[in-house]
N, CA and C atoms as an extended XYZ file, in Angstrom:
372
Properties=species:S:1:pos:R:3:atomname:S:1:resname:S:1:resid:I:1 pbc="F F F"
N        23.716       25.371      -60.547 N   UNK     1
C        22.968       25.121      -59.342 CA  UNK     1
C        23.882       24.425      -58.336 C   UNK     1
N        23.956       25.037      -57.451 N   UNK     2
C        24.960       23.848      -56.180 CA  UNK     2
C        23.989       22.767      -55.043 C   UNK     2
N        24.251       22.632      -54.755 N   UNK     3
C        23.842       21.636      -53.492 CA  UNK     3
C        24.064       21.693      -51.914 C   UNK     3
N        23.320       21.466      -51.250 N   UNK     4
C        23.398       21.396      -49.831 CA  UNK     4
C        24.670       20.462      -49.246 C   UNK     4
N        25.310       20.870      -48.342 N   UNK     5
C        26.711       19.766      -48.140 CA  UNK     5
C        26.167       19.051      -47.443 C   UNK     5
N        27.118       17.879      -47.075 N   UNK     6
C        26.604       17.379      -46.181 CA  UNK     6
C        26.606       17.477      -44.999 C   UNK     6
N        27.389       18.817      -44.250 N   UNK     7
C        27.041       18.910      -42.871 CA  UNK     7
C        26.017       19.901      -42.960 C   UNK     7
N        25.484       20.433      -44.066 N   UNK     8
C        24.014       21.259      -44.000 CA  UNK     8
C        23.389       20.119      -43.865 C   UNK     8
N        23.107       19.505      -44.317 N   UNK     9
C        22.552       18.927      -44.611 CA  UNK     9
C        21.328       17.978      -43.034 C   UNK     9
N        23.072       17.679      -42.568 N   UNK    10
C        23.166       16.609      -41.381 CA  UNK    10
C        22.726       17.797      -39.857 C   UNK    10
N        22.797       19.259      -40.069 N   UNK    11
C        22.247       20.250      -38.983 CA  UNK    11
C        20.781       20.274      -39.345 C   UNK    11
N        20.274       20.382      -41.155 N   UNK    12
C        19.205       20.693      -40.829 CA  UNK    12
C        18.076       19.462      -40.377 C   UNK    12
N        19.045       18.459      -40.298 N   UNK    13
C        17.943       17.416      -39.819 CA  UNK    13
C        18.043       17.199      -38.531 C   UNK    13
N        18.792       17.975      -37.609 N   UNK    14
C        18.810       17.868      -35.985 CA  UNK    14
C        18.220       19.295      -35.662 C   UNK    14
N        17.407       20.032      -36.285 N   UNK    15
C        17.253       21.549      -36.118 CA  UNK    15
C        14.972       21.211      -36.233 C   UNK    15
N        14.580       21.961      -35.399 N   UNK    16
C        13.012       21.734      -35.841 CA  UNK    16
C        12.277       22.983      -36.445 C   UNK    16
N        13.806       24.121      -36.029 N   UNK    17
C        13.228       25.285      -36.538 CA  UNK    17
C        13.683       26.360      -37.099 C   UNK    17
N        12.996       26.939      -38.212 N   UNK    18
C        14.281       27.303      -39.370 CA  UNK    18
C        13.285       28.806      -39.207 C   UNK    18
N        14.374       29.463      -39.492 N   UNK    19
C        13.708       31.109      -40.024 CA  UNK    19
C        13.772       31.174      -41.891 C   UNK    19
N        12.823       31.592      -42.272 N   UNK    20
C        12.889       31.743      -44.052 CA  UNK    20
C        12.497       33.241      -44.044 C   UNK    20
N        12.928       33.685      -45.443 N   UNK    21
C        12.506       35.083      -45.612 CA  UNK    21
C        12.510       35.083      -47.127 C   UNK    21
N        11.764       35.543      -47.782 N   UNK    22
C        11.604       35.785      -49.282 CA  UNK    22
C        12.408       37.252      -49.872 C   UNK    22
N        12.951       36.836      -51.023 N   UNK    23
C        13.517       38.341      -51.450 CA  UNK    23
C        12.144       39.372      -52.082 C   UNK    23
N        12.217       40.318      -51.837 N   UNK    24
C        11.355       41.113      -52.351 CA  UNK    24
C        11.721       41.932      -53.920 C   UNK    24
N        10.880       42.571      -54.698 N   UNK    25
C        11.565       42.711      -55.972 CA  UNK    25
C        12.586       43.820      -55.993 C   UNK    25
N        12.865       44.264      -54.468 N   UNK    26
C        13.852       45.464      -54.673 CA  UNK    26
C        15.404       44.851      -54.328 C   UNK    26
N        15.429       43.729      -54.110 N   UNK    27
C        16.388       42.734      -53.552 CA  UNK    27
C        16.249       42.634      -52.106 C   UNK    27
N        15.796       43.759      -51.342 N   UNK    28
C        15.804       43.357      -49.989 CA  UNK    28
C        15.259       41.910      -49.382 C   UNK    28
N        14.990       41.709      -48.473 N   UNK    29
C        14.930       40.388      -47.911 CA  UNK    29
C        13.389       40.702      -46.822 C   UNK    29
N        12.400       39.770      -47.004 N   UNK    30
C        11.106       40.113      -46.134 CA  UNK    30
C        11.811       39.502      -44.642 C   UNK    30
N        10.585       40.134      -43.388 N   UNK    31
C        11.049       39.745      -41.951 CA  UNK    31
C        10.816       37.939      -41.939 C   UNK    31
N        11.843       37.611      -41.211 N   UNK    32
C        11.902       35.920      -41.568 CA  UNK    32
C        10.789       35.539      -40.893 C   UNK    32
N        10.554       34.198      -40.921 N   UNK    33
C         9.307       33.362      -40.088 CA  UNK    33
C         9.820       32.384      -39.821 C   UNK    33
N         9.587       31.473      -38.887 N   UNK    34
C         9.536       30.951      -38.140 CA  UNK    34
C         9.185       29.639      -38.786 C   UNK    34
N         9.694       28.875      -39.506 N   UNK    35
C         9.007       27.283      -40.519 CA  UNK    35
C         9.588       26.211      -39.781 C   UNK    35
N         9.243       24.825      -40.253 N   UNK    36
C         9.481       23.563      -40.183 CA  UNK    36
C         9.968       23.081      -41.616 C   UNK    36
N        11.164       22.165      -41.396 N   UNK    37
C        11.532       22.006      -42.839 CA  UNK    37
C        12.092       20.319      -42.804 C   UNK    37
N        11.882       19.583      -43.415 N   UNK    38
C        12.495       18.286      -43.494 CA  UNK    38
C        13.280       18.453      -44.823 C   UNK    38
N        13.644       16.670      -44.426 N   UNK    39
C        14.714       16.311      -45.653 CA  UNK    39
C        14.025       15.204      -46.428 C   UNK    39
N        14.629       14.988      -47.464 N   UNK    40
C        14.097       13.431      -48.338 CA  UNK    40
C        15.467       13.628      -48.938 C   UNK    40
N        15.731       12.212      -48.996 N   UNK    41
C        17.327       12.376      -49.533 CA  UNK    41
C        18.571       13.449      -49.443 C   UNK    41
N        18.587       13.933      -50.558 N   UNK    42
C        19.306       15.431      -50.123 CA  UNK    42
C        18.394       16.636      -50.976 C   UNK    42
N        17.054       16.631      -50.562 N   UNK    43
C        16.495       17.976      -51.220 CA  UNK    43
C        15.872       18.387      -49.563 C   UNK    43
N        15.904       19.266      -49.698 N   UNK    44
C        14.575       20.308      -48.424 CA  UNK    44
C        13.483       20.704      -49.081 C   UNK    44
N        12.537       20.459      -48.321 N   UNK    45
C        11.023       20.700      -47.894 CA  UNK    45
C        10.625       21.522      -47.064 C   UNK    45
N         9.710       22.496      -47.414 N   UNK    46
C         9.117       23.030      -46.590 CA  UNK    46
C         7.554       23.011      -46.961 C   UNK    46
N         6.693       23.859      -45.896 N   UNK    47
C         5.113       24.252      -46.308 CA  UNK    47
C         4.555       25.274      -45.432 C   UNK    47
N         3.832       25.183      -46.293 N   UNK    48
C         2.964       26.821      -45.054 CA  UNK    48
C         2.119       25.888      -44.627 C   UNK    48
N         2.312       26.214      -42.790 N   UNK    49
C         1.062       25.000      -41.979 CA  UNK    49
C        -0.200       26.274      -42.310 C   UNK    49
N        -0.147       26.675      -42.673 N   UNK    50
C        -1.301       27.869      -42.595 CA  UNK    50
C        -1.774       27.954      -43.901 C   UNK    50
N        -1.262       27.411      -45.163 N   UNK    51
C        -1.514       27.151      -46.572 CA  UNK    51
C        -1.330       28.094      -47.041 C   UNK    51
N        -1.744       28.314      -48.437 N   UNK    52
C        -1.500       29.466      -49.463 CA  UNK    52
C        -1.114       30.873      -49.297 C   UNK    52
N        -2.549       31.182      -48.183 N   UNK    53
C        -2.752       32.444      -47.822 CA  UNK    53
C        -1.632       32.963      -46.459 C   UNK    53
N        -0.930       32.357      -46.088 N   UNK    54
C        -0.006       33.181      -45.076 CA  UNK    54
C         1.044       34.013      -46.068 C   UNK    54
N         1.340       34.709      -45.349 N   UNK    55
C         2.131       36.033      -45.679 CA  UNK    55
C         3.214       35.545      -46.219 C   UNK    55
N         4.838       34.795      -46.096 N   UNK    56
C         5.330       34.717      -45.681 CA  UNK    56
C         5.464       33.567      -47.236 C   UNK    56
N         4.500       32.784      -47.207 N   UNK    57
C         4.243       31.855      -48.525 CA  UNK    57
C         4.093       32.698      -49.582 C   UNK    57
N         2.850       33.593      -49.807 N   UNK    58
C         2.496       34.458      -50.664 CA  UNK    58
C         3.971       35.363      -51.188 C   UNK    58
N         5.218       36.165      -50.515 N   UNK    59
C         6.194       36.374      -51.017 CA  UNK    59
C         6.903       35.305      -51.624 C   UNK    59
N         6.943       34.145      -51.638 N   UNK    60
C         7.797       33.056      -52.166 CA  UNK    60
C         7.037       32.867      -54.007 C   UNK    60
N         6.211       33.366      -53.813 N   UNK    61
C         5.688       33.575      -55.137 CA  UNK    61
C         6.142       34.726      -56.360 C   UNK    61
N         6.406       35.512      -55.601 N   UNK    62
C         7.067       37.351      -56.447 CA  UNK    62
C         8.177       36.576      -56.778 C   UNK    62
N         9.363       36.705      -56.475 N   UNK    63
C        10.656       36.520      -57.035 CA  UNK    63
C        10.978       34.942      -57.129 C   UNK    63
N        10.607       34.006      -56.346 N   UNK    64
C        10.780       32.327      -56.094 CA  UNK    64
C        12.322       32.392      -55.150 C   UNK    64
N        12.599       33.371      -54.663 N   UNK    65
C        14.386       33.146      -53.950 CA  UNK    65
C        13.895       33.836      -52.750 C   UNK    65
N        14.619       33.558      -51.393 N   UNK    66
C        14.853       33.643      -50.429 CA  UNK    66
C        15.993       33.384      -49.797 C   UNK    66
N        15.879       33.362      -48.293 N   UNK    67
C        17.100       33.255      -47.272 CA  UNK    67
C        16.959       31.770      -46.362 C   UNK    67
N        17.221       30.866      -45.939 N   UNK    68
C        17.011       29.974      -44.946 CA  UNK    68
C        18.357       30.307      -43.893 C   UNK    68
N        17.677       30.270      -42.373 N   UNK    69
C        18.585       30.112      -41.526 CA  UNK    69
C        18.231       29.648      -40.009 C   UNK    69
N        19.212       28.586      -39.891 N   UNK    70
C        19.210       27.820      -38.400 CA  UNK    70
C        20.910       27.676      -38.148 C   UNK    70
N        20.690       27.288      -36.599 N   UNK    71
C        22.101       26.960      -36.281 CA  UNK    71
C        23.155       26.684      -37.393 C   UNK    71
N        24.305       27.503      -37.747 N   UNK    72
C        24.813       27.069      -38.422 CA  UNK    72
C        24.443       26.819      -39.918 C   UNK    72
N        23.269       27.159      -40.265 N   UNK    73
C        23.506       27.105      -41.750 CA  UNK    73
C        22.852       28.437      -41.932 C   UNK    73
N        23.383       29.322      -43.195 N   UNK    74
C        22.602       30.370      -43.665 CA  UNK    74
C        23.393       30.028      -45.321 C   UNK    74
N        21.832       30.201      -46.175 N   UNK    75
C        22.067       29.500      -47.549 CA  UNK    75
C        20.489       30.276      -47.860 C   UNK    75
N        20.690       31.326      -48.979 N   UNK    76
C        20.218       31.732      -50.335 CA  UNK    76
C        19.574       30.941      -50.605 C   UNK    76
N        18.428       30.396      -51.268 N   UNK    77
C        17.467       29.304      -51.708 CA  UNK    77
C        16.591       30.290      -52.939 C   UNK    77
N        16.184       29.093      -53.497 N   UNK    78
C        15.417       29.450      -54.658 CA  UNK    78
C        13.916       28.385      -54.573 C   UNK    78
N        12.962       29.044      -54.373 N   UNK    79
C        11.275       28.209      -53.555 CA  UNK    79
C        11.347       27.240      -55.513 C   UNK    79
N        11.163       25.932      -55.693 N   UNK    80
C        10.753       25.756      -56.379 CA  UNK    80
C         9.485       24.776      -56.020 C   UNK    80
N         8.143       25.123      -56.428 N   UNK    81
C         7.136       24.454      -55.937 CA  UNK    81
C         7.308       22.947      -56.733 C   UNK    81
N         6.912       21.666      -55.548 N   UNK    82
C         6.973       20.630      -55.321 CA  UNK    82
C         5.908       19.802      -56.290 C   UNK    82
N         6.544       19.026      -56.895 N   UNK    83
C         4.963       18.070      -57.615 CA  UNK    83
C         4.397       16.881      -56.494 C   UNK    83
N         3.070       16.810      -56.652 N   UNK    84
C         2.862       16.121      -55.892 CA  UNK    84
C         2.632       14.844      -55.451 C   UNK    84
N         3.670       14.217      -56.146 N   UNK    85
C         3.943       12.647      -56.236 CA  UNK    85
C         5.023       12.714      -55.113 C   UNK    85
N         5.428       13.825      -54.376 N   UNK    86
C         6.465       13.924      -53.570 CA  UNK    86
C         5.901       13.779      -52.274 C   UNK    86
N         4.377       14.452      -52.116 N   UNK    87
C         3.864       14.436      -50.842 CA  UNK    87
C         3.781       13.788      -49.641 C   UNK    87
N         3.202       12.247      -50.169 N   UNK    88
C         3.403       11.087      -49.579 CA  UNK    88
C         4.784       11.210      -48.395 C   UNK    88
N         5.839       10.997      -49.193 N   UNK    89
C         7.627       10.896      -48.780 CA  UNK    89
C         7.699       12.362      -47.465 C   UNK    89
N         7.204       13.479      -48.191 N   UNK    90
C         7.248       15.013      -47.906 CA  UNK    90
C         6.086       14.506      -46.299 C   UNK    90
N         5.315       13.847      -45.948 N   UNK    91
C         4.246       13.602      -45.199 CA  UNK    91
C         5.219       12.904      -44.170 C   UNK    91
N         5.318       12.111      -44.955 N   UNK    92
C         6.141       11.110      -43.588 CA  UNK    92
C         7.366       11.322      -43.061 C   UNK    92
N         8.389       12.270      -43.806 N   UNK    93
C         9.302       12.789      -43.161 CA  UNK    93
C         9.078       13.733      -42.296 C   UNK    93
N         7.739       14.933      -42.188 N   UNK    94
C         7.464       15.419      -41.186 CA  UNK    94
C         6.559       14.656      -40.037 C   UNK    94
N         5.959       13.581      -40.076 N   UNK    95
C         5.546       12.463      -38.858 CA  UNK    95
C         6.704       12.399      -38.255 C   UNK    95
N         7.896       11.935      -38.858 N   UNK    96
C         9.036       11.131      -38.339 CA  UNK    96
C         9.943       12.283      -37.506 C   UNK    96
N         9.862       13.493      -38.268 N   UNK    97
C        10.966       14.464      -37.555 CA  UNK    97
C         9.873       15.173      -36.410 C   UNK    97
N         9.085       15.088      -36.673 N   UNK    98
C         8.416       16.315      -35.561 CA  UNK    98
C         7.371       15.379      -34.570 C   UNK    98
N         7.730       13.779      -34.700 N   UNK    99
C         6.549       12.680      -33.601 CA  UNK    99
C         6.377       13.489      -32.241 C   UNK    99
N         7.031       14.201      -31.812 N   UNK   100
C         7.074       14.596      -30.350 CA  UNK   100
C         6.171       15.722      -30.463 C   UNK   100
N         5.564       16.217      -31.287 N   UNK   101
C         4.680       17.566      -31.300 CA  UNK   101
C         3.442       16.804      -31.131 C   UNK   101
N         2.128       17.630      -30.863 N   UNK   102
C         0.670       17.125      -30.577 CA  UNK   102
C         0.602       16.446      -32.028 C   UNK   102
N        -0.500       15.484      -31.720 N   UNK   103
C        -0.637       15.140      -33.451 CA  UNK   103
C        -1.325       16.352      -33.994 C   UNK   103
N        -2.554       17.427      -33.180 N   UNK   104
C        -3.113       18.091      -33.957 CA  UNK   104
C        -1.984       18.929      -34.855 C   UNK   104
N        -1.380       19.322      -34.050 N   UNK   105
C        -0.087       19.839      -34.971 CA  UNK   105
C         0.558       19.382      -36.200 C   UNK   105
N         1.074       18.179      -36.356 N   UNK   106
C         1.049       17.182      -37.290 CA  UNK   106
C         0.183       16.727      -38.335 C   UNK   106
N        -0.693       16.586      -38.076 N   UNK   107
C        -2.126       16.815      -38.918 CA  UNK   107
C        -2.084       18.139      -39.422 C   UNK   107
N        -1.911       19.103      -38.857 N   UNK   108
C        -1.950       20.407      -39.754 CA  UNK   108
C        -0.928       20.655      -40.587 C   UNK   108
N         0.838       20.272      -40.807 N   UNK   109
C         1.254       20.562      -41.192 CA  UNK   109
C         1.667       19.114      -42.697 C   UNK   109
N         0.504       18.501      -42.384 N   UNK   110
C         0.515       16.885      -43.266 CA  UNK   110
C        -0.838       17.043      -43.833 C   UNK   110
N        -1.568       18.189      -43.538 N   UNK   111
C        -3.007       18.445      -44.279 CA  UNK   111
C        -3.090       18.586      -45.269 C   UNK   111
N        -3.965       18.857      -46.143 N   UNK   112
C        -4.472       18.899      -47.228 CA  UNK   112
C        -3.452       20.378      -48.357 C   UNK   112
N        -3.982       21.670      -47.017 N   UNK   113
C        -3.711       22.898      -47.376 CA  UNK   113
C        -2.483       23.205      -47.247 C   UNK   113
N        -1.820       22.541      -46.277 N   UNK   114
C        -0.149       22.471      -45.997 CA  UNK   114
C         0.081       21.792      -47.531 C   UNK   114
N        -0.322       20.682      -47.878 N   UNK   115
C         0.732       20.000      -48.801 CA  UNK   115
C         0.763       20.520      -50.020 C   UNK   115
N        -0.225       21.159      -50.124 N   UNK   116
C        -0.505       22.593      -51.531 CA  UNK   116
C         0.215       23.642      -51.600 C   UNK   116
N         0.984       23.662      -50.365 N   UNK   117
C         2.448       24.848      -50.378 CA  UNK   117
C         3.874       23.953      -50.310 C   UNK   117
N         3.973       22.611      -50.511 N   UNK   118
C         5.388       22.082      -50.734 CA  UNK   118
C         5.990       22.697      -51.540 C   UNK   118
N         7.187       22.905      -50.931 N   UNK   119
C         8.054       23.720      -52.151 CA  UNK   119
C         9.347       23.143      -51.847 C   UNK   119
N        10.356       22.743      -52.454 N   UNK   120
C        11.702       22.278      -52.096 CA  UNK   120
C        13.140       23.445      -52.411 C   UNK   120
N        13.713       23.493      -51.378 N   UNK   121
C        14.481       24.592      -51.024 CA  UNK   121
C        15.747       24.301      -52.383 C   UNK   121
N        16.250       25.029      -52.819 N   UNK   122
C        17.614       24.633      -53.953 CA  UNK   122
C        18.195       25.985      -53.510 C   UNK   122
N        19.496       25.312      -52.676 N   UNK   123
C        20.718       26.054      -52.256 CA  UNK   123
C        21.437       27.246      -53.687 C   UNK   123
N        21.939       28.394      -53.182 N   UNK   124
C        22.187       28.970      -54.504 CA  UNK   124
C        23.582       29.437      -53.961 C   UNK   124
């Protein structure tokens, strides 16, 4: 398993918006979307603000691997879903990175149904 460097690391925490894409079982790669992703130490976070049922989540389930990409970083990932003693940490790092958005926004992506899709990104 490798790790995120630290200048991935240090872009994806100046970045608010990441494209993800799930591999599909033929290896191809699904059309990316459009996510929010924080940090906690050195792991990545993400969630579906839309919960379970968005599209986009639902592929991260078939194979568990995907694509992440923003400025400067493009890195292979493997979705491993999040336990939820992480949430809390996973909550407040998106308050802290995204304060400038509406709160309703914030509230949705710190909700209930958001935090039921934490999954933490592992670089491959």
């Amino acid at each position: 398993m490798t790790a995120w460097t630290t200048d991935e690391l240090t872009r994806l925490d100046h970045e608010d918006e990441f494209e993800i894409s799930s591999r599909r079982s033929d290896g191809s790669l699904s059309s990316a979307r459009v996510i929010w992703a924080v940090r906690d130490g050195d792991a990545v976070y993400v969630r579906s603000v839309n919960g379970p049922t968005a599209t986009w989540y639902r592929g991260t389930r078939r194979q568990h691997e995907g694509h992440l990409s923003t400025d400067g970083v493009e890195r292979d990932v493997t979705f491993v879903d999040a336990t939820p003693d992480v949430n809390d940490r996973i909550d407040a790092a998106y308050r802290n990175k995204y304060r400038r958005y509406a709160s309703n926004i914030i509230d949705s992506i710190t909700g209930p149904q958001a935090s039921a899709t934490t999954m933490q990104l592992i670089p491959r």
